[in-house]
CSV table of C-alpha atoms and ligand atoms in Angstrom, one decimal:
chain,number,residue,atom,x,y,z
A,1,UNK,CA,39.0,46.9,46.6
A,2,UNK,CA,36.4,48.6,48.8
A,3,UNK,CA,37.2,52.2,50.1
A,4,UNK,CA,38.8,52.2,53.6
A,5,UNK,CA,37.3,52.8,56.6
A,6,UNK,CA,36.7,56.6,57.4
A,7,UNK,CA,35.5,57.6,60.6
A,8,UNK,CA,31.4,59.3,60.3
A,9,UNK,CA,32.3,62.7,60.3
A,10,UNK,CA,34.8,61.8,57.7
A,11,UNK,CA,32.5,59.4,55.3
A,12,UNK,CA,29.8,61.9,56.2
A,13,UNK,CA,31.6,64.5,54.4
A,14,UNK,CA,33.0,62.7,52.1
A,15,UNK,CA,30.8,61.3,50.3
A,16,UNK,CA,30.7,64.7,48.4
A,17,UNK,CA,34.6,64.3,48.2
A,18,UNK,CA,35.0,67.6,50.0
A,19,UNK,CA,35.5,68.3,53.4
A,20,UNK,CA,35.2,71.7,54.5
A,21,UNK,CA,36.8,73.0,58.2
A,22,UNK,CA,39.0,75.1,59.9
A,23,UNK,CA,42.5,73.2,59.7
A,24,UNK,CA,41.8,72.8,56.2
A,25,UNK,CA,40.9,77.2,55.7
A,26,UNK,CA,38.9,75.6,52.5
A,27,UNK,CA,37.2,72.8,51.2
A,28,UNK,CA,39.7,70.6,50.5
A,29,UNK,CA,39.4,67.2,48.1
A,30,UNK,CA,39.2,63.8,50.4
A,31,UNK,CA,41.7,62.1,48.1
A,32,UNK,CA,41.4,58.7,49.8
A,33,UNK,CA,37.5,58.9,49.3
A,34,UNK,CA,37.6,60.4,45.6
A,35,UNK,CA,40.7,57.7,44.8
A,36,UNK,CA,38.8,54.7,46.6
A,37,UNK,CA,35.7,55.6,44.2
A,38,UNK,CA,37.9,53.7,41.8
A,39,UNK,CA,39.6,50.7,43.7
A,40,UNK,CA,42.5,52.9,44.2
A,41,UNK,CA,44.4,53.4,47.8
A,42,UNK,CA,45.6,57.1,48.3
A,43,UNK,CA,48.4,57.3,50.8
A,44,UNK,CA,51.5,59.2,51.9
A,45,UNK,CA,54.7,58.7,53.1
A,46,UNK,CA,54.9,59.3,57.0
A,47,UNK,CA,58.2,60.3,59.2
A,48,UNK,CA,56.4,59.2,63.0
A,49,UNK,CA,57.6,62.5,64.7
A,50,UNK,CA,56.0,64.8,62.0
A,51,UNK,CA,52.7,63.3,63.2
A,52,UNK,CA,53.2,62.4,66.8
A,53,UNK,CA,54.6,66.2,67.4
A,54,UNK,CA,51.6,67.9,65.0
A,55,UNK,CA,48.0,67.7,65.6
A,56,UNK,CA,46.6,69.2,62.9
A,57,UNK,CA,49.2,67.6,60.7
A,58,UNK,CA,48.0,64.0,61.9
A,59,UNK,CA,44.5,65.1,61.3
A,60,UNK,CA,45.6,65.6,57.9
A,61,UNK,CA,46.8,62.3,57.1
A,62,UNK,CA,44.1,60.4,58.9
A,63,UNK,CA,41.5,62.7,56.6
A,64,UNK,CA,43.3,62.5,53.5
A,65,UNK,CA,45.4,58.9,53.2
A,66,UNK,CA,44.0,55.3,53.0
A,67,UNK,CA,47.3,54.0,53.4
A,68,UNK,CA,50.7,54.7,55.1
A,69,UNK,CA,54.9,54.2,54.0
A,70,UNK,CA,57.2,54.8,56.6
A,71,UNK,CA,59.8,56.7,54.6
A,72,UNK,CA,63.0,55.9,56.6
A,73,UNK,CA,62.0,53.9,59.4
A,74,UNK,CA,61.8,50.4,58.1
A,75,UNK,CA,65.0,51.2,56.4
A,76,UNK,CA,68.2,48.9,57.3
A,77,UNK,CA,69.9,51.9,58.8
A,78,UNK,CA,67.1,53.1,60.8
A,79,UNK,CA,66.2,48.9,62.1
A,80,UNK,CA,70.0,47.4,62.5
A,81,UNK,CA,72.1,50.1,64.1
A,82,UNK,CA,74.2,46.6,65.0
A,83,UNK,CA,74.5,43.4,63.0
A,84,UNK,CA,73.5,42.1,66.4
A,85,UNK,CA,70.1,44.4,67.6
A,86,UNK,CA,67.4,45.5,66.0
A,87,UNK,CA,65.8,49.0,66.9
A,88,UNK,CA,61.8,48.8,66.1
A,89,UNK,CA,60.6,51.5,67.4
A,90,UNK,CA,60.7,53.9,64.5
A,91,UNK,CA,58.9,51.0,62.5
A,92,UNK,CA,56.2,50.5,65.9
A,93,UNK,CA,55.5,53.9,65.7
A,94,UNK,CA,54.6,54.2,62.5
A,95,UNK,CA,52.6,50.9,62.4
A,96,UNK,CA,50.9,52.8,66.0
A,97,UNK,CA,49.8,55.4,63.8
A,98,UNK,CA,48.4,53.2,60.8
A,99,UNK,CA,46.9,50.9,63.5
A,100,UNK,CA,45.3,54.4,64.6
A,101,UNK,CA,43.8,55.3,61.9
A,102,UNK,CA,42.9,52.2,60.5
A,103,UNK,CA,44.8,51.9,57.7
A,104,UNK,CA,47.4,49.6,56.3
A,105,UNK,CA,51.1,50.3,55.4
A,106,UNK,CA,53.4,49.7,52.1
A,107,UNK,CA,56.5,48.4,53.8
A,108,UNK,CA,59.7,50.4,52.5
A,109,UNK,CA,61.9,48.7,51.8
A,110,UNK,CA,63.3,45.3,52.5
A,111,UNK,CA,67.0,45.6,50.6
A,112,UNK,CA,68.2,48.7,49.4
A,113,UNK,CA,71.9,49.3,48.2
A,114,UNK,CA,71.7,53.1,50.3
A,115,UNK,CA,70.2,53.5,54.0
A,116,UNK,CA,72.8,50.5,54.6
A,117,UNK,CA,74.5,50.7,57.6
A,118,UNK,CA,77.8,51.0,58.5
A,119,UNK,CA,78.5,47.9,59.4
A,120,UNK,CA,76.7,46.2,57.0
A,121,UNK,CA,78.9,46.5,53.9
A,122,UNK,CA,81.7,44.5,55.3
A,123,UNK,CA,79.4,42.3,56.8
A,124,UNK,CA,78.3,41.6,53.5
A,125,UNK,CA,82.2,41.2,52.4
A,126,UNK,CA,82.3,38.8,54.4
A,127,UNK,CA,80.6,36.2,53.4
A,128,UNK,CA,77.7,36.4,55.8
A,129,UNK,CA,75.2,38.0,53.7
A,130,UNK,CA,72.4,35.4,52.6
A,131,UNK,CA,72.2,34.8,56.4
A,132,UNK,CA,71.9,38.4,57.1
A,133,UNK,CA,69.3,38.9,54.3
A,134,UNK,CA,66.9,36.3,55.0
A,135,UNK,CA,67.4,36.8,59.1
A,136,UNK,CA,66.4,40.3,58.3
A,137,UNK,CA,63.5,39.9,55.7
A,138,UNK,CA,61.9,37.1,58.0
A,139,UNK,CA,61.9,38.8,61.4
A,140,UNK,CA,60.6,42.5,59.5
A,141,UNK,CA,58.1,40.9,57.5
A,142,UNK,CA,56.7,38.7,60.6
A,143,UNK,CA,56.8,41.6,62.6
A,144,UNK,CA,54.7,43.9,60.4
A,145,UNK,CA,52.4,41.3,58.6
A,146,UNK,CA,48.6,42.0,59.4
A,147,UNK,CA,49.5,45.9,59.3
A,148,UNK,CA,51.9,46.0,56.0
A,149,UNK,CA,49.7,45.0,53.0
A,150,UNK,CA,52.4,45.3,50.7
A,151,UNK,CA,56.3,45.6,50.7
A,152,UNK,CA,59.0,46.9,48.6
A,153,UNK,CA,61.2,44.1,48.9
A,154,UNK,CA,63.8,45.1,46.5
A,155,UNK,CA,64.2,49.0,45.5
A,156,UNK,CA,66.4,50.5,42.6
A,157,UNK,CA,68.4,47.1,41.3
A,158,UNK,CA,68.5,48.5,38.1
A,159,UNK,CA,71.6,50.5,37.2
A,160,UNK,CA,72.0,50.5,32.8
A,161,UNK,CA,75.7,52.5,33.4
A,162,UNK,CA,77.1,50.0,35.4
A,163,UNK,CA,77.2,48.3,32.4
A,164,UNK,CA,76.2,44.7,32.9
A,165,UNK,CA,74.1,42.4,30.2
A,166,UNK,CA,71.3,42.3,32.3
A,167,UNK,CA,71.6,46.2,34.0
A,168,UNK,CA,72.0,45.0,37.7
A,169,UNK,CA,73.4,47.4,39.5
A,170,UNK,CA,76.6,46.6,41.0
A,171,UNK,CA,75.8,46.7,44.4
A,172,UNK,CA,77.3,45.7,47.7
A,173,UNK,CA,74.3,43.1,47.8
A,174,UNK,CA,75.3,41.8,44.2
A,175,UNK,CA,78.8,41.7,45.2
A,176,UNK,CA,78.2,39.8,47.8
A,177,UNK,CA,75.5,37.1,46.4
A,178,UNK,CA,75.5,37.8,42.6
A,179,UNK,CA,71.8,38.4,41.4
A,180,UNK,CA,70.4,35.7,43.2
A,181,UNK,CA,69.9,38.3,46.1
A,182,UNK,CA,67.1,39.1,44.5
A,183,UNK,CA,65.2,35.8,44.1
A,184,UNK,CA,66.3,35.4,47.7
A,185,UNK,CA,64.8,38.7,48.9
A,186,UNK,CA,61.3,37.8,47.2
A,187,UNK,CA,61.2,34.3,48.8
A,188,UNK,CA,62.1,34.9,52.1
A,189,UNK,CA,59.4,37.9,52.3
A,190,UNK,CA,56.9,35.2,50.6
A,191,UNK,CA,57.6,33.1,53.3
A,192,UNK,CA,57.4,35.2,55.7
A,193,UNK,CA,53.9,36.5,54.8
A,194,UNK,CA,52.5,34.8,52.2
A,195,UNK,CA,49.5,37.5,52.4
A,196,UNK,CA,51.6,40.5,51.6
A,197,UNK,CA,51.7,42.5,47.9
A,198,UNK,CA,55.7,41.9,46.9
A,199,UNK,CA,56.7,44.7,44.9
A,200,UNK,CA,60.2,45.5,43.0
A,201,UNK,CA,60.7,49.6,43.3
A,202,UNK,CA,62.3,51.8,41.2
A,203,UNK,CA,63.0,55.3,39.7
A,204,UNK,CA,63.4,56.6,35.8
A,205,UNK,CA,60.6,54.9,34.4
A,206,UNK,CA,58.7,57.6,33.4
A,207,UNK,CA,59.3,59.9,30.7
A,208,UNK,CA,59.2,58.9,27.2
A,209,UNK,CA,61.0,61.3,25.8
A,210,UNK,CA,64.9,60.5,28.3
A,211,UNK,CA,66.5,57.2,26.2
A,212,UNK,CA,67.9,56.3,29.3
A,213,UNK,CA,64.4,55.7,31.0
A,214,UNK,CA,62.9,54.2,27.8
A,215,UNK,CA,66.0,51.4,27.7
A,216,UNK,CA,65.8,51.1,31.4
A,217,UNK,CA,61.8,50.2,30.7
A,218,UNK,CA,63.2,47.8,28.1
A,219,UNK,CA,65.6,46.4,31.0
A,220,UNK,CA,63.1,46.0,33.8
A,221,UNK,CA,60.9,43.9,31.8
A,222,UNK,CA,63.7,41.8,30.8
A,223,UNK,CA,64.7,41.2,34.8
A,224,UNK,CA,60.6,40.8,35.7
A,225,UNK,CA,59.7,38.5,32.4
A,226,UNK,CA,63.1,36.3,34.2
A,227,UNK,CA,62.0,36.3,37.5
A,228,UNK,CA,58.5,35.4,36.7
A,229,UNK,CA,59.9,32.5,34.2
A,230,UNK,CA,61.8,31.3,37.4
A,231,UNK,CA,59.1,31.2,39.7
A,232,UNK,CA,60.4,34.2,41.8
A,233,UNK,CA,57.3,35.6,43.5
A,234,UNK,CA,57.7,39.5,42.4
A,235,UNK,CA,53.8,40.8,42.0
A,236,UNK,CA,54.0,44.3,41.4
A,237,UNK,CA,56.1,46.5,39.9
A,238,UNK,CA,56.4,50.0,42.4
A,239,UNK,CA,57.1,52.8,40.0
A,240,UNK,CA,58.2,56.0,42.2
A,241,UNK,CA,57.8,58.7,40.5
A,242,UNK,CA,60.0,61.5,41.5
A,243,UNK,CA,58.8,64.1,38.9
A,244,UNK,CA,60.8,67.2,37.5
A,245,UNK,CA,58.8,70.1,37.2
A,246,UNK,CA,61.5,72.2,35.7
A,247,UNK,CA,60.8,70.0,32.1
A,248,UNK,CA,58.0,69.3,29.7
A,249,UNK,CA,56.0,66.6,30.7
A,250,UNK,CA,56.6,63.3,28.3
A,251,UNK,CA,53.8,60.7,30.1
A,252,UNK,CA,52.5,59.6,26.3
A,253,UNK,CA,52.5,56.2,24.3
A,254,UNK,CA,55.6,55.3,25.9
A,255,UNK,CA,54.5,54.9,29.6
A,256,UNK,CA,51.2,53.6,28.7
A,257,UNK,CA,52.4,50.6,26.2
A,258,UNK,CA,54.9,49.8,29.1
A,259,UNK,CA,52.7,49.6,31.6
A,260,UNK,CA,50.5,47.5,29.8
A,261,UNK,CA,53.3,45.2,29.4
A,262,UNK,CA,53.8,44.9,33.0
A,263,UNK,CA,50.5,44.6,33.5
A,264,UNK,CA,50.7,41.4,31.0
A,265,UNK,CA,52.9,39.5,32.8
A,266,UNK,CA,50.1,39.7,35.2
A,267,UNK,CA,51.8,42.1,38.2
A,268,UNK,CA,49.7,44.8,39.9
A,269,UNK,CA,51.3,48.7,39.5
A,270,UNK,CA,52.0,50.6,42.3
A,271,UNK,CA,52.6,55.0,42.2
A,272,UNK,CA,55.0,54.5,45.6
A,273,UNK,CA,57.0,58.1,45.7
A,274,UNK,CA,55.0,60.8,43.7
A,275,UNK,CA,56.2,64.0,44.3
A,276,UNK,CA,57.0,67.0,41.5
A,277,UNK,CA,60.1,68.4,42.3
A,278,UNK,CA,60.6,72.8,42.4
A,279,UNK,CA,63.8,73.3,42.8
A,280,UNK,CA,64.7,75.0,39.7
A,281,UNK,CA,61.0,76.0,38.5
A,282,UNK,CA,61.4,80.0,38.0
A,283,UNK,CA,59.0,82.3,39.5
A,284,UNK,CA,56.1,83.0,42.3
A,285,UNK,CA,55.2,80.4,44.4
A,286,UNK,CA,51.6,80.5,42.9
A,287,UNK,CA,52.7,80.1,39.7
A,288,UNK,CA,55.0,77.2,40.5
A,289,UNK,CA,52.2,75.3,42.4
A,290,UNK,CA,50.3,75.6,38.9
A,291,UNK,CA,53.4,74.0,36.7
A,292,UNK,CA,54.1,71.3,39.7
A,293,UNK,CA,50.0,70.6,39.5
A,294,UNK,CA,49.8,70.4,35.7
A,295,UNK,CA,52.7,67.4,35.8
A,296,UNK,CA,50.7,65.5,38.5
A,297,UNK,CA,47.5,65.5,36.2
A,298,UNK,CA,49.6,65.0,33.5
A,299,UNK,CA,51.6,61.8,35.1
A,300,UNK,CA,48.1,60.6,36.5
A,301,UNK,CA,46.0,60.8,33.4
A,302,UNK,CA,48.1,58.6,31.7
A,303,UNK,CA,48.9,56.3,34.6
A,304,UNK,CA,45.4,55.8,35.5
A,305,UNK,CA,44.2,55.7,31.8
A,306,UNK,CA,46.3,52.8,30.7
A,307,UNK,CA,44.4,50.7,33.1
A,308,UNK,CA,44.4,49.3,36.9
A,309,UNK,CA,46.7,50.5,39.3
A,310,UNK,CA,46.6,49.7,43.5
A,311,UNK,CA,47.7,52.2,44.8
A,312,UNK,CA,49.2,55.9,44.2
A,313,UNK,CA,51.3,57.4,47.2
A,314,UNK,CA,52.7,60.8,47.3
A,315,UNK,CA,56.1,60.7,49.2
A,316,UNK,CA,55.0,63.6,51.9
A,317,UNK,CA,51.5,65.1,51.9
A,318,UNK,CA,52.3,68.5,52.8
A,319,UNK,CA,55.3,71.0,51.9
A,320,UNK,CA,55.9,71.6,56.0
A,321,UNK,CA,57.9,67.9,55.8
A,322,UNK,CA,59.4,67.3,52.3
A,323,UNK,CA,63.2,65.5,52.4
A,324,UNK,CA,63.2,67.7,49.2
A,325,UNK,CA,64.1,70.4,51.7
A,326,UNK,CA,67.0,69.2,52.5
A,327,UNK,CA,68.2,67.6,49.6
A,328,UNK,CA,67.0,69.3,46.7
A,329,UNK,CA,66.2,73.1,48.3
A,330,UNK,CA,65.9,75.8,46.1
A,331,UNK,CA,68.7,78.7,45.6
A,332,UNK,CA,66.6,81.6,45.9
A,333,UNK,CA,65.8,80.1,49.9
A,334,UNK,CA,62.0,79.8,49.1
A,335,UNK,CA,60.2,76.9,50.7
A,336,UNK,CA,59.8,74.0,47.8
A,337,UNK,CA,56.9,73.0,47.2
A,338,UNK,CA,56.7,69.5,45.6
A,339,UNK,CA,53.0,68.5,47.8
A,340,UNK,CA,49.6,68.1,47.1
A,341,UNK,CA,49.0,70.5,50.6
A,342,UNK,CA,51.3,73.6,51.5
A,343,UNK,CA,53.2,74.2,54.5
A,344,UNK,CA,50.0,75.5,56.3
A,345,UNK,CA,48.6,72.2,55.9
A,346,UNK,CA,45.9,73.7,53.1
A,347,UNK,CA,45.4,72.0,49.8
A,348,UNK,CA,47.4,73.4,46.7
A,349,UNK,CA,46.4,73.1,42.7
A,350,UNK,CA,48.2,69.8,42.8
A,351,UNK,CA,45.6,68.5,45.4
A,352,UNK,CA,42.8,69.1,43.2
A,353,UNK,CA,45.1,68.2,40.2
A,354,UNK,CA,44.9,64.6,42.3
A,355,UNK,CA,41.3,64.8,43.2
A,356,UNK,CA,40.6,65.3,39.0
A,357,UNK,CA,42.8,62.8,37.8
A,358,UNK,CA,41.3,60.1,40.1
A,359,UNK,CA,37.9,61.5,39.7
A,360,UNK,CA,38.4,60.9,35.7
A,361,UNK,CA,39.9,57.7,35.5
B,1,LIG,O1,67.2,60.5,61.6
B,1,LIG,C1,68.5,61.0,61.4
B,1,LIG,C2,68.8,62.1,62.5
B,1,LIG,O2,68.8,61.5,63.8
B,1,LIG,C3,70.2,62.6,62.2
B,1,LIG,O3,70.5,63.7,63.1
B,1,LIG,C4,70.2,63.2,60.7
B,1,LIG,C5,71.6,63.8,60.4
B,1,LIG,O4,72.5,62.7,60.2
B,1,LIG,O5,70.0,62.1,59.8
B,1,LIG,C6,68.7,61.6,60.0
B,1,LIG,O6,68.4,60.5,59.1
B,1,LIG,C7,68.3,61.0,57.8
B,1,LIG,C8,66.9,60.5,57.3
B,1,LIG,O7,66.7,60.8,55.9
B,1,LIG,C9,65.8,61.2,58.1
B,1,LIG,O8,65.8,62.6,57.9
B,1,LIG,C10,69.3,60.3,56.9
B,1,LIG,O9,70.6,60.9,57.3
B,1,LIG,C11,69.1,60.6,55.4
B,1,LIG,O10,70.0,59.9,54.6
B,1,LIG,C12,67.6,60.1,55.1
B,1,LIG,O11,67.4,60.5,53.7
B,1,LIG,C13,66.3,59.7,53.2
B,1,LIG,C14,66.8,59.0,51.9
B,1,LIG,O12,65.7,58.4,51.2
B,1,LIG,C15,67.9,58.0,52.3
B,1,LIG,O13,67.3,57.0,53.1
B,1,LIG,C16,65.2,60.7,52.8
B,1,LIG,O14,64.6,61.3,54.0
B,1,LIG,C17,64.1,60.0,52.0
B,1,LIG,O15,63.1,60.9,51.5
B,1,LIG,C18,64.7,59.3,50.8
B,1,LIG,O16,63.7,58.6,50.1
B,1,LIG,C19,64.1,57.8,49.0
B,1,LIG,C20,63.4,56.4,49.1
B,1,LIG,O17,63.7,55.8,50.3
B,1,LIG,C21,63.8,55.6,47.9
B,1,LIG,N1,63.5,56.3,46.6
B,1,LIG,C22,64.2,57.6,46.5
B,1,LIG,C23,63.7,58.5,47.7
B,1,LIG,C24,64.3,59.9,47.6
B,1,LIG,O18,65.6,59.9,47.7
């Protein structure tokens, strides 16, 4: 895959992978230039207002990312407040932006058991649910295709605890179709755009030292060796990466051997959600951005050193708009600080942490 377009000033400077200038207070790495090198898309996931209502922010992402996810607006409960309307223009806005900077977009996500809703669930209790899915797959996919290069159709159908033979989670969309929703969620996106990258997303895949993620490795290749055997069109497996930075990191033998094994049942690996969470990491905010870097490079070395991945994606670029504020803040009131750029929009250890680990693979 060649690099992305960059504007002059941008490939001008970046072919030294640096780019020096006032928004940035430093030379900062060009991680979409650096990443590209290799075949590799950088990218970040986007909230429309965060770069419609901040200049220098937007200057950062069109500098930095060679692809876009929106990270709630293609999301059932941000496109069907009603069974009956559809509400695009988070979605257009964020495709504006791509179009903008002449990029493309992973597509987040097509079926999702959370983000549903309210009227959904009983919609789905219903009975009307295959008609809902595919309506909704069909007319998102069409929409979007020529800007969305690949899609998370499905996100998070694994659940081990819910304790069925084959791990599904027991999910309203399960209920409803039994886990055929699946096979239906990949062909009607095929369908829809035969072009796009069709992805199945999920979390706690990647330590090798938490049994729970090593037998929930074990289970996702059972459902993807399945859905291949039956012709389902899955081609990528999305692994998310929401990483803990309050724990040793275990990225060894383990993540390696399994994606390998992914990789031989010939689908592409995607890094979708990378981010290092500092909720709980004790001390100074210089020496957390240290521990937070050393689990990126740690994560990425051995991602990128087990062989060909697409595309890596942090889920936020910078620290001024991280969800992690919200959800996961941290009790002493400090800012987290789970990004590859800080608040004030400058470039952390974990950005050159990224720049390395591309740089090396
Ligand atoms: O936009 C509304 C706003 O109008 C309203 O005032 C406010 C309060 O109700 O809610 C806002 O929507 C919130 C949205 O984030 C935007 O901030 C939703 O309530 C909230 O549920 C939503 O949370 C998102 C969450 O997924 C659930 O969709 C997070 O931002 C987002 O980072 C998170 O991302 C997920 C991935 O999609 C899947 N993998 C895990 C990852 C992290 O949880």
């Amino acid at each position: 895959m060649s690099a992305p377009h960059l504007s002059r000033r941008t490939a001008l400077v970046g072919g030294l992978g640096l780019l020096a200038g006032p928004a940035c207070g430093q030379s900062a790495p060009l991680l979409q230039v650096i990443a590209g090198r290799k075949g590799i898309l950088f990218g970040a996931a986007i909230e429309p207002q965060s770069v419609e209502g901040d200049a220098d922010f937007a200057a950062l992402i069109a500098r930095q990312c060679a692809i876009l996810t929106p990270e709630n607006a293609m999301k059932w409960d941000a496109l069907r407040p009603t069974e009956a309307a559809f509400d695009f223009d988070g979605a257009d806005r964020v495709a504006a932006i791509a179009r903008t900077n002449s990029v493309p977009l992973h597509g987040h996500g097509l079926l999702w058991h959370e983000a549903m809703p309210d009227w959904l669930a009983p919609a789905l209790r219903k009975g009307r649910g295959e008609g809902l899915l595919r309506d909704h797959i069909d007319t998102v996919v069409r929409r979007y295709s020529g800007v969305v290069r690949s899609w998370d159709v499905v996100n998070e159908v694994v659940e081990r605890n819910d304790g069925r033979p084959d791990g599904l989670r027991i999910s309203p969309w399960l209920k409803a179709l039994g886990p055929d929703y699946i096979d239906i969620a990949f062909a009607a996106a095929q369908t829809a755009d035969p072009g796009a990258l069709l992805a199945l997303s999920d979390y706690g895949l990647e330590y090798d030292d938490e049994p729970w993620m090593v037998e929930k490795r074990g289970t996702m290749l059972a459902l993807l060796r399945d859905l291949l055997r039956r012709n389902i069109p899955v081609q990528a497996l999305a692994l998310q990466g929401h990483l803990i930075g309050d724990r040793p990191p275990a990225f060894g033998s383990g993540l390696k051997d399994f994606l390998d094994a992914v990789r031989g049942l010939g689908l592409k690996i995607l890094i979708t959600e990378l981010d290092v969470s500092d909720q709980n990491i004790q001390g100074s905010a210089q020496g957390r951005d240290q521990i937070v870097a050393d689990i990126y490079a740690r994560f990425l070395e051995a991602v990128l050193t087990s062989g060909p991945v697409e595309m890596v994606t942090t889920w936020g670029l910078s620290d001024r708009y991280t969800s992690k504020s919200t959800f996961f803040p941290r009790s002493d009131g400090d800012g987290v600080r789970p990004l590859p750029f800080d608040f004030d929009l400058r470039p952390k250890a974990a950005a050159y942490a990224l720049a390395r680990a591309f740089g090396s693979s």
